[in-house]
Amino acid sequence: MAISDTFNPALQPVTTQGPSVSNREDLTDVLTILAPEETPALSSANKQKANATFVEWTVDGLADPTTAGVSEGADVTTFTDQFASRARLGNYIQKFRRDFMVSDLQEAVDSVGPAKVAQAEAKAIRELKRDVEATILSDNDRQAETGAAPYKMRGLGKFLDGANADIPAEYETPASSIDANGAAIDETQFNTLIRSIYRANGEANNLVLIADTSLRKQIADYARLGNQTTSIRAVNYDGNNSSIKLSVEIYQSDFGIVSIVNMNPVTNPETVSGATTNHDRGYMINPDYYGIHELIPMGSSRLPNMGGGERGFVDCALTLGVYAPAAHGIIK
């Protein structure tokens, strides 16, 4: 015999009669946005004010040590220009923008989330921050405005590749601070990179490694000893603790301490370009020689409602300052 039930495939859309027509919807107020949005490179950088579309800074160095000595009674007959080795580095400001609009009807109806202009504005800001993060980590080179092409800032990937014609060789990132092994980098190679950074300034640096997922996993294995002849793996274990920690957040080397943080995986340059999904990029950053210069701070602007609904945009204009490329390293 016929029964009343909740299923009626003909009701798509509701154009027929049936018992399910009167059923109420059960739509909760929970809204989930599943997307990585952390911005460690942007968040950890020192913030400074920019006053022009091209931001510059000066680098200098010391002469090599000498053990030659000076003869007794020798006069000073030649003189050294102590500032001959100075160089000026720079980067262009880049403008970022995300727009938003909510129709007048959508603003009026009751919705999950809710889907109002304030929420649209907040979401646009979150997207804008990811745009900035991806550009900081990018391999982009700097670019002047031409009218047809916008200003673009040089990203970390390009700053640290050791191949910039505008940076004198003595201030470029040394080849030993550039590791191309990606997620295959072993602990010896990892320490070689840290040592190279130490040799640039002679300081036991407090470094920050912004590492994508595959690279982070490889570094975690440094705490473990793989056995090549059996399936047993030995781990470092504190007998007074009931848990075994297999992650590495602080790496202490002979040449400095490295704090390891997760890169936002969608901002990896290879991921952005679609070239690879290896997720093995990493930037070894010395925070003392790295900063963000803001010409226009991140903010929101509302545009006139022309009848269709509330609208506006969020934007900012900033650039990356890498004050001494030799003070940093890269894994790619």
Coordinates of C-alpha atoms in Angstrom, one line a residue:
M1 CA 0.0 0.0 0.0
A2 CA 1.1 3.6 -0.5
I3 CA 2.9 5.3 2.4
S4 CA 4.0 8.9 3.2
D5 CA 7.7 9.2 3.1
T6 CA 10.4 11.9 2.9
F7 CA 11.8 11.0 -0.6
N8 CA 10.2 12.3 -3.7
P9 CA 12.6 12.6 -6.7
A10 CA 10.1 14.6 -8.7
L11 CA 10.4 17.5 -6.3
Q12 CA 13.4 19.0 -8.1
P13 CA 12.4 21.8 -8.0
V14 CA 9.2 21.7 -6.0
T15 CA 6.5 21.7 -8.7
T16 CA 4.4 18.7 -7.6
Q17 CA 2.3 17.6 -4.7
G18 CA 3.5 15.1 -2.1
P19 CA 4.2 14.6 1.6
S20 CA 7.8 15.9 1.5
V21 CA 6.6 19.4 0.4
S22 CA 5.9 20.3 3.9
N23 CA 9.1 19.1 5.5
R24 CA 11.2 21.8 7.1
E25 CA 14.9 22.3 6.2
D26 CA 17.6 21.6 8.8
L27 CA 20.3 24.1 7.9
T28 CA 22.6 24.8 10.8
D29 CA 24.4 28.1 11.4
V30 CA 27.8 26.3 11.0
L31 CA 29.9 27.6 8.1
T32 CA 33.2 25.8 7.4
I33 CA 36.0 27.3 5.3
L34 CA 38.6 24.6 4.6
A35 CA 41.6 26.4 3.3
P36 CA 45.1 27.1 4.7
E37 CA 45.4 30.7 5.6
E38 CA 48.5 31.1 7.9
T39 CA 51.0 33.7 6.7
P40 CA 54.3 33.0 8.6
A41 CA 56.6 35.0 6.3
L42 CA 54.4 38.1 6.4
S43 CA 53.7 37.8 10.1
S44 CA 57.3 37.3 11.2
A45 CA 58.7 40.2 9.2
N46 CA 59.6 43.5 10.8
K47 CA 57.2 46.2 9.5
Q48 CA 58.4 49.6 8.3
K49 CA 57.0 52.6 6.5
A50 CA 57.7 53.1 2.8
N51 CA 57.7 56.5 1.2
A52 CA 58.2 55.8 -2.5
T53 CA 57.4 53.1 -5.0
F54 CA 61.1 52.0 -5.0
V55 CA 62.5 51.2 -1.6
E56 CA 66.3 51.0 -1.2
W57 CA 68.8 50.2 1.5
T58 CA 72.6 50.2 1.7
V59 CA 74.9 47.2 2.3
D60 CA 78.5 47.4 3.4
G61 CA 81.3 45.0 4.4
L62 CA 84.7 44.8 6.0
A63 CA 88.0 44.2 4.2
D64 CA 89.6 40.8 4.6
P65 CA 91.9 40.4 7.6
T66 CA 95.7 40.8 7.0
T67 CA 98.6 39.5 9.0
A68 CA 101.3 41.4 7.0
G69 CA 102.4 43.7 9.8
V70 CA 104.0 47.2 9.5
S71 CA 107.7 48.0 9.4
E72 CA 109.2 50.3 12.1
G73 CA 109.2 53.9 11.0
A74 CA 107.0 53.3 8.0
D75 CA 104.9 56.3 7.0
V76 CA 101.4 56.2 5.8
T77 CA 101.6 57.1 2.1
T78 CA 98.5 55.4 0.7
F79 CA 94.9 55.6 1.9
T80 CA 91.9 53.4 1.7
D81 CA 88.4 54.5 0.8
Q82 CA 86.5 52.7 3.6
F83 CA 83.2 53.1 1.8
A84 CA 84.2 51.8 -1.6
S85 CA 82.5 48.5 -1.0
R86 CA 79.1 50.0 -0.3
A87 CA 76.2 49.0 -2.5
R88 CA 72.5 50.1 -2.8
L89 CA 69.9 47.4 -3.1
G90 CA 66.2 47.9 -3.6
N91 CA 62.8 46.5 -4.4
Y92 CA 59.6 47.9 -6.1
I93 CA 56.3 48.3 -4.2
Q94 CA 53.6 45.9 -5.3
K95 CA 49.9 46.7 -5.0
F96 CA 47.5 44.0 -3.9
R97 CA 43.7 44.1 -4.1
R98 CA 40.6 41.9 -3.5
D99 CA 37.1 43.2 -4.2
F100 CA 33.7 42.2 -2.7
M101 CA 30.0 42.8 -3.3
V102 CA 26.8 41.6 -1.8
S103 CA 23.4 42.3 -3.5
D104 CA 20.7 44.2 -1.7
L105 CA 18.5 41.1 -1.6
Q106 CA 21.3 38.9 -0.1
E107 CA 21.9 41.6 2.5
A108 CA 18.3 41.5 3.5
V109 CA 17.7 37.8 3.7
D110 CA 18.6 35.6 6.6
S111 CA 21.5 33.3 5.7
V112 CA 24.1 30.9 7.3
G113 CA 27.4 32.5 8.0
P114 CA 26.0 35.0 7.6
A115 CA 26.5 36.1 3.9
K116 CA 26.5 39.9 4.6
V117 CA 28.8 42.7 3.3
A118 CA 30.8 42.6 6.6
Q119 CA 31.6 38.9 6.2
A120 CA 32.4 39.4 2.5
E121 CA 34.9 42.2 3.5
A122 CA 36.5 40.0 6.1
K123 CA 36.9 37.1 3.7
A124 CA 38.5 39.4 1.1
I125 CA 41.1 40.5 3.7
R126 CA 42.0 36.9 4.4
E127 CA 42.5 36.2 0.7
L128 CA 44.6 39.4 0.4
K129 CA 46.9 38.2 3.1
R130 CA 47.5 34.9 1.3
D131 CA 48.2 36.9 -1.9
V132 CA 50.9 38.8 -0.1
E133 CA 52.4 35.7 1.5
A134 CA 52.5 33.9 -1.9
T135 CA 54.3 36.9 -3.4
I136 CA 56.8 37.2 -0.6
L137 CA 57.7 33.5 -1.1
S138 CA 57.7 33.7 -4.9
D139 CA 60.4 33.5 -7.5
N140 CA 59.2 36.7 -9.1
D141 CA 61.7 39.3 -10.0
R142 CA 61.1 43.0 -9.5
Q143 CA 59.3 45.0 -12.2
A144 CA 58.8 48.7 -12.8
E145 CA 55.4 50.1 -13.7
T146 CA 55.0 50.6 -17.5
G147 CA 51.3 51.4 -17.7
A148 CA 50.6 48.1 -19.4
A149 CA 52.4 46.1 -16.7
P150 CA 52.1 46.8 -12.9
Y151 CA 54.8 47.3 -10.3
K152 CA 56.0 43.9 -9.0
M153 CA 58.3 43.2 -6.0
R154 CA 61.1 40.6 -6.0
G155 CA 60.2 37.6 -3.9
L156 CA 62.4 35.6 -1.6
G157 CA 63.0 32.8 -4.1
K158 CA 64.6 35.3 -6.5
F159 CA 66.4 37.3 -3.9
L160 CA 68.2 34.2 -2.6
D161 CA 69.0 32.5 -5.9
G162 CA 72.5 34.0 -6.1
A163 CA 71.9 35.3 -9.7
N164 CA 70.9 39.0 -9.4
A165 CA 72.7 41.4 -11.7
D166 CA 71.9 44.4 -9.4
I167 CA 73.5 42.7 -6.3
P168 CA 77.3 42.7 -6.1
A169 CA 78.7 39.2 -5.8
E170 CA 80.0 39.7 -2.3
Y171 CA 76.5 40.4 -1.0
E172 CA 74.7 37.6 -3.0
T173 CA 73.5 34.5 -1.3
P174 CA 76.5 32.1 -1.4
A175 CA 76.2 28.9 -3.4
S176 CA 76.7 26.9 -0.1
S177 CA 73.5 28.6 1.3
I178 CA 71.4 27.3 -1.6
D179 CA 70.5 23.6 -1.4
A180 CA 68.7 22.0 -4.3
N181 CA 68.0 18.7 -2.6
G182 CA 64.5 19.7 -1.5
A183 CA 62.9 17.0 0.7
A184 CA 65.9 14.7 0.1
I185 CA 68.2 17.0 2.1
D186 CA 70.0 15.0 4.8
E187 CA 71.2 16.3 8.1
T188 CA 74.8 16.8 7.0
Q189 CA 73.6 19.0 4.1
F190 CA 71.2 20.8 6.4
N191 CA 74.0 21.7 8.8
T192 CA 76.2 22.7 5.8
L193 CA 73.6 25.3 4.9
I194 CA 73.4 26.7 8.5
R195 CA 77.2 26.8 8.6
S196 CA 77.3 28.8 5.4
I197 CA 74.9 31.4 6.9
Y198 CA 77.1 31.6 10.0
R199 CA 80.2 32.3 7.8
A200 CA 78.4 35.3 6.3
N201 CA 78.2 37.2 9.5
G202 CA 80.1 35.2 12.2
E203 CA 77.0 35.2 14.5
A204 CA 75.4 32.2 16.1
N205 CA 72.2 33.2 14.4
N206 CA 68.6 32.6 15.6
L207 CA 67.1 31.5 12.3
V208 CA 63.6 30.7 11.2
L209 CA 63.0 28.0 8.6
I210 CA 59.7 28.4 6.8
A211 CA 59.2 24.8 5.5
D212 CA 56.6 23.2 3.3
T213 CA 55.2 19.9 4.4
S214 CA 57.6 17.4 2.7
L215 CA 60.6 19.3 3.9
R216 CA 59.2 19.6 7.4
K217 CA 58.6 15.8 7.5
Q218 CA 62.2 15.2 6.4
I219 CA 63.6 17.3 9.2
A220 CA 61.5 15.5 11.7
D221 CA 63.3 12.3 10.7
Y222 CA 66.6 13.8 11.8
A223 CA 65.5 12.9 15.4
R224 CA 65.3 9.2 14.4
L225 CA 67.9 6.6 13.3
G226 CA 66.8 4.4 10.5
N227 CA 68.1 0.8 10.6
Q228 CA 69.0 -0.4 7.1
T229 CA 69.0 -4.2 7.9
T230 CA 65.7 -4.6 9.8
S231 CA 62.3 -3.0 10.0
I232 CA 63.1 -1.6 13.5
R233 CA 63.5 2.1 13.9
A234 CA 65.1 3.7 16.9
V235 CA 63.8 7.0 18.3
N236 CA 64.9 9.4 21.0
Y237 CA 62.8 8.7 24.0
D238 CA 62.6 10.3 27.5
G239 CA 61.9 7.5 29.9
N240 CA 60.2 9.9 32.3
N241 CA 57.6 10.8 29.7
S242 CA 54.7 8.7 28.6
S243 CA 54.7 10.1 25.0
I244 CA 57.2 10.0 22.2
K245 CA 57.7 13.2 20.3
L246 CA 58.6 12.8 16.6
S247 CA 58.3 16.4 15.5
V248 CA 61.1 19.0 15.4
E249 CA 60.3 22.6 16.2
I250 CA 63.8 23.8 17.4
Y251 CA 67.0 22.5 15.7
Q252 CA 70.1 23.4 17.7
S253 CA 73.3 23.3 15.6
D254 CA 76.9 24.3 16.2
F255 CA 76.3 27.5 14.3
G256 CA 72.9 28.7 15.6
I257 CA 69.4 27.7 16.5
V258 CA 66.7 27.2 13.9
S259 CA 63.0 27.6 14.7
I260 CA 61.0 25.6 12.2
V261 CA 57.5 26.8 11.2
N262 CA 55.1 25.4 8.7
M263 CA 54.8 27.1 5.3
N264 CA 51.3 27.7 4.1
P265 CA 51.2 24.9 1.5
V266 CA 49.2 26.8 -1.1
T267 CA 51.8 29.7 -1.1
N268 CA 54.7 27.5 -2.2
P269 CA 55.9 29.0 -5.5
E270 CA 55.8 25.7 -7.3
T271 CA 52.2 25.1 -6.0
V272 CA 51.1 28.6 -7.2
S273 CA 52.5 28.0 -10.6
G274 CA 51.3 24.4 -10.9
A275 CA 54.8 23.3 -11.7
T276 CA 55.0 20.6 -9.0
T277 CA 53.3 19.3 -5.9
N278 CA 56.5 18.2 -4.1
H279 CA 56.0 20.7 -1.2
D280 CA 59.7 20.7 -0.5
R281 CA 60.5 24.4 -0.6
G282 CA 62.1 26.1 2.5
Y283 CA 63.5 29.5 3.4
M284 CA 66.1 29.8 6.1
I285 CA 65.5 33.4 7.3
N286 CA 67.5 35.6 9.7
P287 CA 64.8 37.9 11.0
D288 CA 67.4 40.7 11.7
Y289 CA 68.0 41.1 7.9
Y290 CA 64.4 40.9 6.6
G291 CA 61.4 43.2 6.6
I292 CA 58.2 44.5 5.0
H293 CA 57.9 48.1 3.9
E294 CA 54.3 49.4 3.6
L295 CA 53.4 52.3 1.4
I296 CA 49.6 51.7 1.8
P297 CA 48.7 49.7 4.9
M298 CA 46.2 46.9 4.5
G299 CA 42.7 48.4 4.7
S300 CA 39.2 48.4 3.3
S301 CA 37.3 50.9 1.1
R302 CA 33.6 51.0 0.4
L303 CA 32.3 52.1 -3.0
P304 CA 29.0 53.9 -3.7
N305 CA 25.9 51.6 -3.8
M306 CA 24.7 52.1 -7.4
G307 CA 21.4 50.2 -6.6
G308 CA 22.6 46.6 -6.8
G309 CA 24.0 46.3 -3.3
E310 CA 27.0 47.1 -1.1
R311 CA 30.4 46.8 -2.6
G312 CA 34.0 47.7 -2.0
F313 CA 37.6 46.4 -2.0
V314 CA 40.5 45.7 0.3
D315 CA 44.0 46.6 -0.7
C316 CA 47.6 47.4 0.3
A317 CA 50.9 48.3 -1.3
L318 CA 54.1 47.0 0.1
T319 CA 57.5 45.5 -0.7
L320 CA 59.9 43.0 0.7
G321 CA 63.3 44.1 2.1
V322 CA 66.1 41.5 2.1
Y323 CA 68.7 43.7 3.7
A324 CA 71.6 41.1 3.3
P325 CA 70.9 38.2 0.9
A326 CA 74.0 36.4 2.2
A327 CA 72.4 36.2 5.7
H328 CA 69.7 33.8 4.5
G329 CA 69.5 30.4 2.9
I330 CA 67.1 28.5 0.6
I331 CA 66.1 24.8 0.1
K332 CA 64.4 24.0 -3.2

